[in-house]
């Protein structure tokens, strides 16, 4: 059975002091978390050490928001997998649409980042997704298939997470219809060719749509931006409830 991965991406939010205060509220709310899921927080690089200490003794995992493909060298502004592992990080988001857009990241670079993450025993969370123009011109499947083929090349599918994040749904309040998100996640699973690959949905996930999203057969978790910044709303998301079918 696939274990759900519920990840909060804080983006460029939270000082160390704010991260500690968040953990103080969030950790006790995760005390009775069902063991069919993993909860992950992705703070900015500067808050990783503080949050790592604040989460000690809990089951909450840490992720970075990116990772470099090289182990070290002349790469101003970058962070290597070993630097992250020193702080107990176990996941690394790569290929998020924001660095794809603002730093012109290519599928090839994203693939190298994901490979270096796996080589260091980090689990890459590889993001894919279409723009609104691509969706309205019916290019969604073609675009995502290309991203899947190029960004995931040579990765071990049993040690990675794919996040389907339609770009038009990120930070807009427009969540993708749950059935449509499920259809695309199912296609991604078939293109990856590994039944047990963990596939998340991301894009305006909130406390009031999480249960419906997690009830879908091919959605194995969520990548949450805005709603992960509030420890009460993210705790509700992590504590999603799926109706039992007999
Ligand atoms: P959002 O962001 O939940 O604020 O839409 C999702 C993401 O960027 O991963």
JSON list of C-alpha atoms and ligand atoms in Angstrom, two decimals:
[
{"chain": "A", "resi": 1, "resn": "UNK", "atom": "CA", "xyz": [0.00, 0.00, 0.00]},
{"chain": "A", "resi": 2, "resn": "UNK", "atom": "CA", "xyz": [1.22, 3.49, -0.85]},
{"chain": "A", "resi": 3, "resn": "UNK", "atom": "CA", "xyz": [1.80, 5.74, 2.14]},
{"chain": "A", "resi": 4, "resn": "UNK", "atom": "CA", "xyz": [0.33, 9.23, 1.68]},
{"chain": "A", "resi": 5, "resn": "UNK", "atom": "CA", "xyz": [2.81, 12.13, 1.76]},
{"chain": "A", "resi": 6, "resn": "UNK", "atom": "CA", "xyz": [1.34, 15.41, 3.04]},
{"chain": "A", "resi": 7, "resn": "UNK", "atom": "CA", "xyz": [3.90, 18.16, 2.47]},
{"chain": "A", "resi": 8, "resn": "UNK", "atom": "CA", "xyz": [3.83, 21.85, 3.39]},
{"chain": "A", "resi": 9, "resn": "UNK", "atom": "CA", "xyz": [5.93, 24.15, 1.22]},
{"chain": "A", "resi": 10, "resn": "UNK", "atom": "CA", "xyz": [6.55, 27.37, 3.12]},
{"chain": "A", "resi": 11, "resn": "UNK", "atom": "CA", "xyz": [8.20, 29.06, 0.11]},
{"chain": "A", "resi": 12, "resn": "UNK", "atom": "CA", "xyz": [9.89, 32.36, 1.14]},
{"chain": "A", "resi": 13, "resn": "UNK", "atom": "CA", "xyz": [8.08, 32.63, 4.48]},
{"chain": "A", "resi": 14, "resn": "UNK", "atom": "CA", "xyz": [9.09, 32.11, 8.12]},
{"chain": "A", "resi": 15, "resn": "UNK", "atom": "CA", "xyz": [12.07, 33.35, 10.07]},
{"chain": "A", "resi": 16, "resn": "UNK", "atom": "CA", "xyz": [13.72, 30.95, 12.55]},
{"chain": "A", "resi": 17, "resn": "UNK", "atom": "CA", "xyz": [11.66, 32.45, 15.39]},
{"chain": "A", "resi": 18, "resn": "UNK", "atom": "CA", "xyz": [8.43, 32.00, 13.40]},
{"chain": "A", "resi": 19, "resn": "UNK", "atom": "CA", "xyz": [9.38, 28.42, 12.52]},
{"chain": "A", "resi": 20, "resn": "UNK", "atom": "CA", "xyz": [9.92, 27.58, 16.21]},
{"chain": "A", "resi": 21, "resn": "UNK", "atom": "CA", "xyz": [6.56, 29.12, 17.16]},
{"chain": "A", "resi": 22, "resn": "UNK", "atom": "CA", "xyz": [4.89, 27.13, 14.36]},
{"chain": "A", "resi": 23, "resn": "UNK", "atom": "CA", "xyz": [6.41, 23.87, 15.62]},
{"chain": "A", "resi": 24, "resn": "UNK", "atom": "CA", "xyz": [5.21, 24.58, 19.14]},
{"chain": "A", "resi": 25, "resn": "UNK", "atom": "CA", "xyz": [1.62, 24.65, 17.89]},
{"chain": "A", "resi": 26, "resn": "UNK", "atom": "CA", "xyz": [1.92, 22.02, 15.15]},
{"chain": "A", "resi": 27, "resn": "UNK", "atom": "CA", "xyz": [3.84, 19.16, 16.80]},
{"chain": "A", "resi": 28, "resn": "UNK", "atom": "CA", "xyz": [1.25, 18.41, 19.53]},
{"chain": "A", "resi": 29, "resn": "UNK", "atom": "CA", "xyz": [-1.49, 18.35, 16.87]},
{"chain": "A", "resi": 30, "resn": "UNK", "atom": "CA", "xyz": [0.37, 15.52, 15.10]},
{"chain": "A", "resi": 31, "resn": "UNK", "atom": "CA", "xyz": [0.56, 13.29, 18.18]},
{"chain": "A", "resi": 32, "resn": "UNK", "atom": "CA", "xyz": [-2.15, 10.85, 17.08]},
{"chain": "A", "resi": 33, "resn": "UNK", "atom": "CA", "xyz": [-1.52, 10.89, 13.34]},
{"chain": "A", "resi": 34, "resn": "UNK", "atom": "CA", "xyz": [-2.67, 7.66, 11.60]},
{"chain": "A", "resi": 35, "resn": "UNK", "atom": "CA", "xyz": [0.33, 5.65, 10.35]},
{"chain": "A", "resi": 36, "resn": "UNK", "atom": "CA", "xyz": [-0.90, 5.52, 6.73]},
{"chain": "A", "resi": 37, "resn": "UNK", "atom": "CA", "xyz": [0.67, 8.94, 6.09]},
{"chain": "A", "resi": 38, "resn": "UNK", "atom": "CA", "xyz": [3.87, 10.95, 6.39]},
{"chain": "A", "resi": 39, "resn": "UNK", "atom": "CA", "xyz": [3.89, 14.68, 7.15]},
{"chain": "A", "resi": 40, "resn": "UNK", "atom": "CA", "xyz": [6.68, 16.81, 5.70]},
{"chain": "A", "resi": 41, "resn": "UNK", "atom": "CA", "xyz": [7.57, 20.50, 6.18]},
{"chain": "A", "resi": 42, "resn": "UNK", "atom": "CA", "xyz": [9.69, 22.40, 3.66]},
{"chain": "A", "resi": 43, "resn": "UNK", "atom": "CA", "xyz": [10.97, 25.62, 5.28]},
{"chain": "A", "resi": 44, "resn": "UNK", "atom": "CA", "xyz": [13.32, 28.08, 3.58]},
{"chain": "A", "resi": 45, "resn": "UNK", "atom": "CA", "xyz": [17.00, 27.06, 3.87]},
{"chain": "A", "resi": 46, "resn": "UNK", "atom": "CA", "xyz": [17.67, 29.55, 6.67]},
{"chain": "A", "resi": 47, "resn": "UNK", "atom": "CA", "xyz": [15.04, 27.99, 8.96]},
{"chain": "A", "resi": 48, "resn": "UNK", "atom": "CA", "xyz": [15.99, 24.34, 8.38]},
{"chain": "A", "resi": 49, "resn": "UNK", "atom": "CA", "xyz": [18.37, 24.05, 11.35]},
{"chain": "A", "resi": 50, "resn": "UNK", "atom": "CA", "xyz": [15.97, 25.75, 13.78]},
{"chain": "A", "resi": 51, "resn": "UNK", "atom": "CA", "xyz": [13.01, 23.70, 12.60]},
{"chain": "A", "resi": 52, "resn": "UNK", "atom": "CA", "xyz": [15.03, 20.48, 12.69]},
{"chain": "A", "resi": 53, "resn": "UNK", "atom": "CA", "xyz": [15.73, 21.08, 16.39]},
{"chain": "A", "resi": 54, "resn": "UNK", "atom": "CA", "xyz": [12.12, 22.04, 17.09]},
{"chain": "A", "resi": 55, "resn": "UNK", "atom": "CA", "xyz": [10.83, 18.84, 15.43]},
{"chain": "A", "resi": 56, "resn": "UNK", "atom": "CA", "xyz": [13.26, 16.52, 17.24]},
{"chain": "A", "resi": 57, "resn": "UNK", "atom": "CA", "xyz": [11.39, 13.60, 18.80]},
{"chain": "A", "resi": 58, "resn": "UNK", "atom": "CA", "xyz": [8.39, 13.97, 16.46]},
{"chain": "A", "resi": 59, "resn": "UNK", "atom": "CA", "xyz": [7.67, 11.92, 13.30]},
{"chain": "A", "resi": 60, "resn": "UNK", "atom": "CA", "xyz": [7.45, 15.02, 11.11]},
{"chain": "A", "resi": 61, "resn": "UNK", "atom": "CA", "xyz": [9.96, 14.96, 8.24]},
{"chain": "A", "resi": 62, "resn": "UNK", "atom": "CA", "xyz": [11.91, 17.84, 6.78]},
{"chain": "A", "resi": 63, "resn": "UNK", "atom": "CA", "xyz": [12.26, 18.79, 3.12]},
{"chain": "A", "resi": 64, "resn": "UNK", "atom": "CA", "xyz": [14.29, 21.42, 1.33]},
{"chain": "A", "resi": 65, "resn": "UNK", "atom": "CA", "xyz": [12.71, 23.58, -1.38]},
{"chain": "A", "resi": 66, "resn": "UNK", "atom": "CA", "xyz": [15.49, 22.75, -3.86]},
{"chain": "A", "resi": 67, "resn": "UNK", "atom": "CA", "xyz": [18.88, 21.00, -4.02]},
{"chain": "A", "resi": 68, "resn": "UNK", "atom": "CA", "xyz": [21.90, 21.38, -6.30]},
{"chain": "A", "resi": 69, "resn": "UNK", "atom": "CA", "xyz": [23.07, 18.58, -8.61]},
{"chain": "A", "resi": 70, "resn": "UNK", "atom": "CA", "xyz": [26.70, 18.85, -7.52]},
{"chain": "A", "resi": 71, "resn": "UNK", "atom": "CA", "xyz": [28.18, 17.98, -4.16]},
{"chain": "A", "resi": 72, "resn": "UNK", "atom": "CA", "xyz": [30.12, 21.22, -3.87]},
{"chain": "A", "resi": 73, "resn": "UNK", "atom": "CA", "xyz": [31.82, 23.87, -5.96]},
{"chain": "A", "resi": 74, "resn": "UNK", "atom": "CA", "xyz": [31.50, 27.36, -7.38]},
{"chain": "A", "resi": 75, "resn": "UNK", "atom": "CA", "xyz": [27.70, 27.65, -7.34]},
{"chain": "A", "resi": 76, "resn": "UNK", "atom": "CA", "xyz": [26.87, 30.88, -5.52]},
{"chain": "A", "resi": 77, "resn": "UNK", "atom": "CA", "xyz": [23.51, 30.73, -3.79]},
{"chain": "A", "resi": 78, "resn": "UNK", "atom": "CA", "xyz": [23.13, 26.95, -4.00]},
{"chain": "A", "resi": 79, "resn": "UNK", "atom": "CA", "xyz": [22.88, 24.15, -1.42]},
{"chain": "A", "resi": 80, "resn": "UNK", "atom": "CA", "xyz": [24.05, 20.54, -1.76]},
{"chain": "A", "resi": 81, "resn": "UNK", "atom": "CA", "xyz": [22.35, 17.35, -0.63]},
{"chain": "A", "resi": 82, "resn": "UNK", "atom": "CA", "xyz": [25.06, 16.70, 2.01]},
{"chain": "A", "resi": 83, "resn": "UNK", "atom": "CA", "xyz": [24.50, 20.16, 3.54]},
{"chain": "A", "resi": 84, "resn": "UNK", "atom": "CA", "xyz": [20.82, 19.31, 3.90]},
{"chain": "A", "resi": 85, "resn": "UNK", "atom": "CA", "xyz": [21.40, 15.85, 5.29]},
{"chain": "A", "resi": 86, "resn": "UNK", "atom": "CA", "xyz": [23.53, 17.31, 8.07]},
{"chain": "A", "resi": 87, "resn": "UNK", "atom": "CA", "xyz": [20.29, 18.87, 9.39]},
{"chain": "A", "resi": 88, "resn": "UNK", "atom": "CA", "xyz": [18.20, 15.72, 9.14]},
{"chain": "A", "resi": 89, "resn": "UNK", "atom": "CA", "xyz": [16.47, 16.67, 5.88]},
{"chain": "A", "resi": 90, "resn": "UNK", "atom": "CA", "xyz": [14.98, 13.64, 4.09]},
{"chain": "A", "resi": 91, "resn": "UNK", "atom": "CA", "xyz": [13.03, 15.11, 1.12]},
{"chain": "A", "resi": 92, "resn": "UNK", "atom": "CA", "xyz": [13.90, 17.73, -1.53]},
{"chain": "A", "resi": 93, "resn": "UNK", "atom": "CA", "xyz": [11.38, 19.55, -3.72]},
{"chain": "A", "resi": 94, "resn": "UNK", "atom": "CA", "xyz": [12.71, 19.94, -7.26]},
{"chain": "A", "resi": 95, "resn": "UNK", "atom": "CA", "xyz": [11.18, 21.41, -10.39]},
{"chain": "A", "resi": 96, "resn": "UNK", "atom": "CA", "xyz": [8.60, 23.55, -8.61]},
{"chain": "A", "resi": 97, "resn": "UNK", "atom": "CA", "xyz": [6.95, 25.90, -11.11]},
{"chain": "A", "resi": 98, "resn": "UNK", "atom": "CA", "xyz": [8.34, 28.98, -9.32]},
{"chain": "A", "resi": 99, "resn": "UNK", "atom": "CA", "xyz": [12.05, 28.16, -9.91]},
{"chain": "A", "resi": 100, "resn": "UNK", "atom": "CA", "xyz": [11.03, 26.82, -13.34]},
{"chain": "A", "resi": 101, "resn": "UNK", "atom": "CA", "xyz": [9.58, 30.27, -14.07]},
{"chain": "A", "resi": 102, "resn": "UNK", "atom": "CA", "xyz": [11.84, 32.69, -12.19]},
{"chain": "A", "resi": 103, "resn": "UNK", "atom": "CA", "xyz": [15.15, 30.84, -12.63]},
{"chain": "A", "resi": 104, "resn": "UNK", "atom": "CA", "xyz": [14.39, 29.30, -16.02]},
{"chain": "A", "resi": 105, "resn": "UNK", "atom": "CA", "xyz": [15.02, 25.77, -14.73]},
{"chain": "A", "resi": 106, "resn": "UNK", "atom": "CA", "xyz": [14.92, 23.13, -17.45]},
{"chain": "A", "resi": 107, "resn": "UNK", "atom": "CA", "xyz": [13.68, 19.54, -17.22]},
{"chain": "A", "resi": 108, "resn": "UNK", "atom": "CA", "xyz": [17.29, 18.42, -17.67]},
{"chain": "A", "resi": 109, "resn": "UNK", "atom": "CA", "xyz": [18.50, 20.46, -14.67]},
{"chain": "A", "resi": 110, "resn": "UNK", "atom": "CA", "xyz": [15.56, 19.24, -12.61]},
{"chain": "A", "resi": 111, "resn": "UNK", "atom": "CA", "xyz": [16.45, 15.67, -13.52]},
{"chain": "A", "resi": 112, "resn": "UNK", "atom": "CA", "xyz": [20.06, 16.22, -12.38]},
{"chain": "A", "resi": 113, "resn": "UNK", "atom": "CA", "xyz": [18.85, 17.70, -9.09]},
{"chain": "A", "resi": 114, "resn": "UNK", "atom": "CA", "xyz": [16.52, 14.75, -8.51]},
{"chain": "A", "resi": 115, "resn": "UNK", "atom": "CA", "xyz": [19.28, 12.24, -9.34]},
{"chain": "A", "resi": 116, "resn": "UNK", "atom": "CA", "xyz": [21.70, 13.89, -6.92]},
{"chain": "A", "resi": 117, "resn": "UNK", "atom": "CA", "xyz": [18.99, 13.87, -4.24]},
{"chain": "A", "resi": 118, "resn": "UNK", "atom": "CA", "xyz": [18.47, 10.12, -4.68]},
{"chain": "A", "resi": 119, "resn": "UNK", "atom": "CA", "xyz": [22.23, 9.49, -4.75]},
{"chain": "A", "resi": 120, "resn": "UNK", "atom": "CA", "xyz": [22.40, 11.11, -1.30]},
{"chain": "A", "resi": 121, "resn": "UNK", "atom": "CA", "xyz": [19.36, 9.19, -0.01]},
{"chain": "A", "resi": 122, "resn": "UNK", "atom": "CA", "xyz": [17.01, 12.17, -0.13]},
{"chain": "A", "resi": 123, "resn": "UNK", "atom": "CA", "xyz": [13.56, 11.58, -1.62]},
{"chain": "A", "resi": 124, "resn": "UNK", "atom": "CA", "xyz": [12.96, 14.07, -4.44]},
{"chain": "A", "resi": 125, "resn": "UNK", "atom": "CA", "xyz": [9.48, 15.57, -4.76]},
{"chain": "A", "resi": 126, "resn": "UNK", "atom": "CA", "xyz": [9.47, 16.30, -8.48]},
{"chain": "A", "resi": 127, "resn": "UNK", "atom": "CA", "xyz": [6.83, 18.84, -9.58]},
{"chain": "A", "resi": 128, "resn": "UNK", "atom": "CA", "xyz": [5.14, 18.85, -12.97]},
{"chain": "A", "resi": 129, "resn": "UNK", "atom": "CA", "xyz": [2.16, 20.81, -14.26]},
{"chain": "A", "resi": 130, "resn": "UNK", "atom": "CA", "xyz": [0.69, 22.82, -17.11]},
{"chain": "A", "resi": 131, "resn": "UNK", "atom": "CA", "xyz": [-0.06, 26.54, -17.47]},
{"chain": "A", "resi": 132, "resn": "UNK", "atom": "CA", "xyz": [-3.60, 27.82, -18.07]},
{"chain": "A", "resi": 133, "resn": "UNK", "atom": "CA", "xyz": [-2.75, 28.54, -21.72]},
{"chain": "A", "resi": 134, "resn": "UNK", "atom": "CA", "xyz": [-1.48, 24.99, -22.21]},
{"chain": "A", "resi": 135, "resn": "UNK", "atom": "CA", "xyz": [-4.65, 23.64, -20.60]},
{"chain": "A", "resi": 136, "resn": "UNK", "atom": "CA", "xyz": [-6.99, 25.76, -22.70]},
{"chain": "A", "resi": 137, "resn": "UNK", "atom": "CA", "xyz": [-5.14, 24.76, -25.86]},
{"chain": "A", "resi": 138, "resn": "UNK", "atom": "CA", "xyz": [-5.52, 21.09, -24.89]},
{"chain": "A", "resi": 139, "resn": "UNK", "atom": "CA", "xyz": [-1.81, 20.50, -24.44]},
{"chain": "A", "resi": 140, "resn": "UNK", "atom": "CA", "xyz": [-1.99, 19.33, -20.81]},
{"chain": "A", "resi": 141, "resn": "UNK", "atom": "CA", "xyz": [-1.24, 15.65, -21.46]},
{"chain": "A", "resi": 142, "resn": "UNK", "atom": "CA", "xyz": [1.57, 16.34, -23.94]},
{"chain": "A", "resi": 143, "resn": "UNK", "atom": "CA", "xyz": [3.28, 18.89, -21.64]},
{"chain": "A", "resi": 144, "resn": "UNK", "atom": "CA", "xyz": [3.11, 16.70, -18.56]},
{"chain": "A", "resi": 145, "resn": "UNK", "atom": "CA", "xyz": [4.21, 13.60, -20.41]},
{"chain": "A", "resi": 146, "resn": "UNK", "atom": "CA", "xyz": [7.30, 15.45, -21.63]},
{"chain": "A", "resi": 147, "resn": "UNK", "atom": "CA", "xyz": [8.04, 16.72, -18.09]},
{"chain": "A", "resi": 148, "resn": "UNK", "atom": "CA", "xyz": [7.61, 13.21, -16.70]},
{"chain": "A", "resi": 149, "resn": "UNK", "atom": "CA", "xyz": [9.87, 11.62, -19.32]},
{"chain": "A", "resi": 150, "resn": "UNK", "atom": "CA", "xyz": [12.63, 14.23, -19.03]},
{"chain": "A", "resi": 151, "resn": "UNK", "atom": "CA", "xyz": [12.58, 15.17, -15.33]},
{"chain": "A", "resi": 152, "resn": "UNK", "atom": "CA", "xyz": [12.25, 11.59, -14.08]},
{"chain": "A", "resi": 153, "resn": "UNK", "atom": "CA", "xyz": [14.75, 9.92, -16.40]},
{"chain": "A", "resi": 154, "resn": "UNK", "atom": "CA", "xyz": [16.81, 7.21, -14.65]},
{"chain": "A", "resi": 155, "resn": "UNK", "atom": "CA", "xyz": [15.25, 7.88, -11.24]},
{"chain": "A", "resi": 156, "resn": "UNK", "atom": "CA", "xyz": [14.31, 5.00, -8.95]},
{"chain": "A", "resi": 157, "resn": "UNK", "atom": "CA", "xyz": [10.49, 5.30, -8.86]},
{"chain": "A", "resi": 158, "resn": "UNK", "atom": "CA", "xyz": [10.30, 3.57, -5.47]},
{"chain": "A", "resi": 159, "resn": "UNK", "atom": "CA", "xyz": [12.21, 6.44, -3.81]},
{"chain": "A", "resi": 160, "resn": "UNK", "atom": "CA", "xyz": [10.56, 9.51, -5.25]},
{"chain": "A", "resi": 161, "resn": "UNK", "atom": "CA", "xyz": [7.34, 11.52, -5.14]},
{"chain": "A", "resi": 162, "resn": "UNK", "atom": "CA", "xyz": [5.77, 13.18, -8.19]},
{"chain": "A", "resi": 163, "resn": "UNK", "atom": "CA", "xyz": [3.69, 16.30, -7.49]},
{"chain": "A", "resi": 164, "resn": "UNK", "atom": "CA", "xyz": [1.08, 17.17, -10.10]},
{"chain": "A", "resi": 165, "resn": "UNK", "atom": "CA", "xyz": [0.67, 20.93, -9.70]},
{"chain": "A", "resi": 166, "resn": "UNK", "atom": "CA", "xyz": [-1.36, 22.67, -12.41]},
{"chain": "A", "resi": 167, "resn": "UNK", "atom": "CA", "xyz": [0.26, 26.11, -12.47]},
{"chain": "A", "resi": 168, "resn": "UNK", "atom": "CA", "xyz": [-3.07, 27.91, -12.83]},
{"chain": "A", "resi": 169, "resn": "UNK", "atom": "CA", "xyz": [-4.17, 26.39, -9.50]},
{"chain": "A", "resi": 170, "resn": "UNK", "atom": "CA", "xyz": [-1.10, 27.49, -7.48]},
{"chain": "A", "resi": 171, "resn": "UNK", "atom": "CA", "xyz": [-1.84, 30.35, -5.10]},
{"chain": "A", "resi": 172, "resn": "UNK", "atom": "CA", "xyz": [-4.99, 31.29, -7.02]},
{"chain": "A", "resi": 173, "resn": "UNK", "atom": "CA", "xyz": [-7.70, 29.67, -4.92]},
{"chain": "A", "resi": 174, "resn": "UNK", "atom": "CA", "xyz": [-8.77, 27.74, -8.06]},
{"chain": "A", "resi": 175, "resn": "UNK", "atom": "CA", "xyz": [-8.36, 24.08, -7.10]},
{"chain": "A", "resi": 176, "resn": "UNK", "atom": "CA", "xyz": [-8.34, 21.58, -9.94]},
{"chain": "A", "resi": 177, "resn": "UNK", "atom": "CA", "xyz": [-11.53, 19.51, -9.91]},
{"chain": "A", "resi": 178, "resn": "UNK", "atom": "CA", "xyz": [-10.74, 16.39, -7.85]},
{"chain": "A", "resi": 179, "resn": "UNK", "atom": "CA", "xyz": [-11.80, 13.95, -10.60]},
{"chain": "A", "resi": 180, "resn": "UNK", "atom": "CA", "xyz": [-9.68, 15.77, -13.19]},
{"chain": "A", "resi": 181, "resn": "UNK", "atom": "CA", "xyz": [-6.66, 15.90, -10.86]},
{"chain": "A", "resi": 182, "resn": "UNK", "atom": "CA", "xyz": [-7.15, 12.17, -10.31]},
{"chain": "A", "resi": 183, "resn": "UNK", "atom": "CA", "xyz": [-7.27, 11.52, -14.06]},
{"chain": "A", "resi": 184, "resn": "UNK", "atom": "CA", "xyz": [-3.95, 13.32, -14.61]},
{"chain": "A", "resi": 185, "resn": "UNK", "atom": "CA", "xyz": [-2.33, 11.57, -11.61]},
{"chain": "A", "resi": 186, "resn": "UNK", "atom": "CA", "xyz": [-3.46, 8.23, -13.11]},
{"chain": "A", "resi": 187, "resn": "UNK", "atom": "CA", "xyz": [-1.86, 9.15, -16.45]},
{"chain": "A", "resi": 188, "resn": "UNK", "atom": "CA", "xyz": [1.37, 10.11, -14.67]},
{"chain": "A", "resi": 189, "resn": "UNK", "atom": "CA", "xyz": [1.35, 6.72, -12.92]},
{"chain": "A", "resi": 190, "resn": "UNK", "atom": "CA", "xyz": [1.01, 4.93, -16.26]},
{"chain": "A", "resi": 191, "resn": "UNK", "atom": "CA", "xyz": [3.77, 7.03, -17.85]},
{"chain": "A", "resi": 192, "resn": "UNK", "atom": "CA", "xyz": [6.12, 6.37, -14.92]},
{"chain": "A", "resi": 193, "resn": "UNK", "atom": "CA", "xyz": [5.27, 2.69, -15.33]},
{"chain": "A", "resi": 194, "resn": "UNK", "atom": "CA", "xyz": [5.50, 1.86, -11.64]},
{"chain": "A", "resi": 195, "resn": "UNK", "atom": "CA", "xyz": [2.22, 1.19, -9.87]},
{"chain": "A", "resi": 196, "resn": "UNK", "atom": "CA", "xyz": [3.43, 2.17, -6.40]},
{"chain": "A", "resi": 197, "resn": "UNK", "atom": "CA", "xyz": [4.92, 5.56, -7.27]},
{"chain": "A", "resi": 198, "resn": "UNK", "atom": "CA", "xyz": [3.61, 8.19, -4.82]},
{"chain": "A", "resi": 199, "resn": "UNK", "atom": "CA", "xyz": [1.77, 11.00, -6.64]},
{"chain": "A", "resi": 200, "resn": "UNK", "atom": "CA", "xyz": [0.67, 14.21, -4.95]},
{"chain": "A", "resi": 201, "resn": "UNK", "atom": "CA", "xyz": [-1.73, 16.88, -6.09]},
{"chain": "A", "resi": 202, "resn": "UNK", "atom": "CA", "xyz": [-0.82, 20.52, -5.40]},
{"chain": "A", "resi": 203, "resn": "UNK", "atom": "CA", "xyz": [-2.58, 23.83, -6.08]},
{"chain": "A", "resi": 204, "resn": "UNK", "atom": "CA", "xyz": [-4.87, 25.66, -3.64]},
{"chain": "A", "resi": 205, "resn": "UNK", "atom": "CA", "xyz": [-5.24, 22.66, -1.32]},
{"chain": "A", "resi": 206, "resn": "UNK", "atom": "CA", "xyz": [-7.11, 23.73, 1.82]},
{"chain": "A", "resi": 207, "resn": "UNK", "atom": "CA", "xyz": [-8.75, 22.29, 4.90]},
{"chain": "A", "resi": 208, "resn": "UNK", "atom": "CA", "xyz": [-12.11, 22.35, 3.10]},
{"chain": "A", "resi": 209, "resn": "UNK", "atom": "CA", "xyz": [-11.08, 20.40, -0.03]},
{"chain": "A", "resi": 210, "resn": "UNK", "atom": "CA", "xyz": [-8.50, 17.96, 1.37]},
{"chain": "A", "resi": 211, "resn": "UNK", "atom": "CA", "xyz": [-10.94, 15.15, 2.19]},
{"chain": "A", "resi": 212, "resn": "UNK", "atom": "CA", "xyz": [-12.35, 15.10, -1.33]},
{"chain": "A", "resi": 213, "resn": "UNK", "atom": "CA", "xyz": [-8.88, 15.15, -2.91]},
{"chain": "A", "resi": 214, "resn": "UNK", "atom": "CA", "xyz": [-7.55, 12.36, -0.68]},
{"chain": "A", "resi": 215, "resn": "UNK", "atom": "CA", "xyz": [-10.59, 10.21, -1.48]},
{"chain": "A", "resi": 216, "resn": "UNK", "atom": "CA", "xyz": [-9.37, 9.89, -5.12]},
{"chain": "A", "resi": 217, "resn": "UNK", "atom": "CA", "xyz": [-7.79, 6.59, -6.14]},
{"chain": "A", "resi": 218, "resn": "UNK", "atom": "CA", "xyz": [-4.62, 8.02, -7.74]},
{"chain": "A", "resi": 219, "resn": "UNK", "atom": "CA", "xyz": [-3.93, 10.95, -5.38]},
{"chain": "A", "resi": 220, "resn": "UNK", "atom": "CA", "xyz": [-1.47, 9.76, -2.72]},
{"chain": "A", "resi": 221, "resn": "UNK", "atom": "CA", "xyz": [-0.88, 13.05, -0.95]},
{"chain": "A", "resi": 222, "resn": "UNK", "atom": "CA", "xyz": [-0.72, 16.80, -1.39]},
{"chain": "A", "resi": 223, "resn": "UNK", "atom": "CA", "xyz": [1.84, 19.58, -1.72]},
{"chain": "A", "resi": 224, "resn": "UNK", "atom": "CA", "xyz": [0.44, 22.60, 0.09]},
{"chain": "A", "resi": 225, "resn": "UNK", "atom": "CA", "xyz": [1.65, 26.20, -0.13]},
{"chain": "A", "resi": 226, "resn": "UNK", "atom": "CA", "xyz": [-0.47, 28.95, 1.43]},
{"chain": "A", "resi": 227, "resn": "UNK", "atom": "CA", "xyz": [-2.55, 26.74, 3.71]},
{"chain": "A", "resi": 228, "resn": "UNK", "atom": "CA", "xyz": [0.58, 25.17, 5.24]},
{"chain": "A", "resi": 229, "resn": "UNK", "atom": "CA", "xyz": [1.63, 28.50, 6.77]},
{"chain": "A", "resi": 230, "resn": "UNK", "atom": "CA", "xyz": [-1.02, 28.26, 9.47]},
{"chain": "A", "resi": 231, "resn": "UNK", "atom": "CA", "xyz": [-0.31, 25.35, 11.85]},
{"chain": "A", "resi": 232, "resn": "UNK", "atom": "CA", "xyz": [-4.00, 24.84, 12.58]},
{"chain": "A", "resi": 233, "resn": "UNK", "atom": "CA", "xyz": [-5.11, 24.63, 8.96]},
{"chain": "A", "resi": 234, "resn": "UNK", "atom": "CA", "xyz": [-2.14, 22.45, 7.99]},
{"chain": "A", "resi": 235, "resn": "UNK", "atom": "CA", "xyz": [-2.83, 20.15, 10.94]},
{"chain": "A", "resi": 236, "resn": "UNK", "atom": "CA", "xyz": [-6.40, 19.69, 9.66]},
{"chain": "A", "resi": 237, "resn": "UNK", "atom": "CA", "xyz": [-5.01, 18.89, 6.20]},
{"chain": "A", "resi": 238, "resn": "UNK", "atom": "CA", "xyz": [-2.58, 16.34, 7.69]},
{"chain": "A", "resi": 239, "resn": "UNK", "atom": "CA", "xyz": [-5.49, 14.84, 9.63]},
{"chain": "A", "resi": 240, "resn": "UNK", "atom": "CA", "xyz": [-7.58, 14.36, 6.47]},
{"chain": "A", "resi": 241, "resn": "UNK", "atom": "CA", "xyz": [-10.42, 11.87, 6.70]},
{"chain": "A", "resi": 242, "resn": "UNK", "atom": "CA", "xyz": [-11.42, 9.63, 3.85]},
{"chain": "A", "resi": 243, "resn": "UNK", "atom": "CA", "xyz": [-14.85, 7.98, 3.98]},
{"chain": "A", "resi": 244, "resn": "UNK", "atom": "CA", "xyz": [-14.56, 4.23, 4.54]},
{"chain": "A", "resi": 245, "resn": "UNK", "atom": "CA", "xyz": [-15.95, 2.22, 1.61]},
{"chain": "A", "resi": 246, "resn": "UNK", "atom": "CA", "xyz": [-17.12, -1.31, 2.36]},
{"chain": "B", "resi": 1, "resn": "LIG", "atom": "P1", "xyz": [-0.71, 26.81, -2.95]},
{"chain": "B", "resi": 1, "resn": "LIG", "atom": "O1", "xyz": [0.77, 26.40, -3.47]},
{"chain": "B", "resi": 1, "resn": "LIG", "atom": "O2", "xyz": [-1.17, 25.69, -2.04]},
{"chain": "B", "resi": 1, "resn": "LIG", "atom": "O3", "xyz": [-0.53, 28.10, -2.23]},
{"chain": "B", "resi": 1, "resn": "LIG", "atom": "O4", "xyz": [-1.56, 26.91, -4.16]},
{"chain": "B", "resi": 1, "resn": "LIG", "atom": "C1", "xyz": [1.07, 25.08, -3.84]},
{"chain": "B", "resi": 1, "resn": "LIG", "atom": "C2", "xyz": [2.51, 24.98, -4.24]},
{"chain": "B", "resi": 1, "resn": "LIG", "atom": "O5", "xyz": [3.07, 25.92, -4.82]},
{"chain": "B", "resi": 1, "resn": "LIG", "atom": "O6", "xyz": [3.15, 23.93, -4.00]}
]
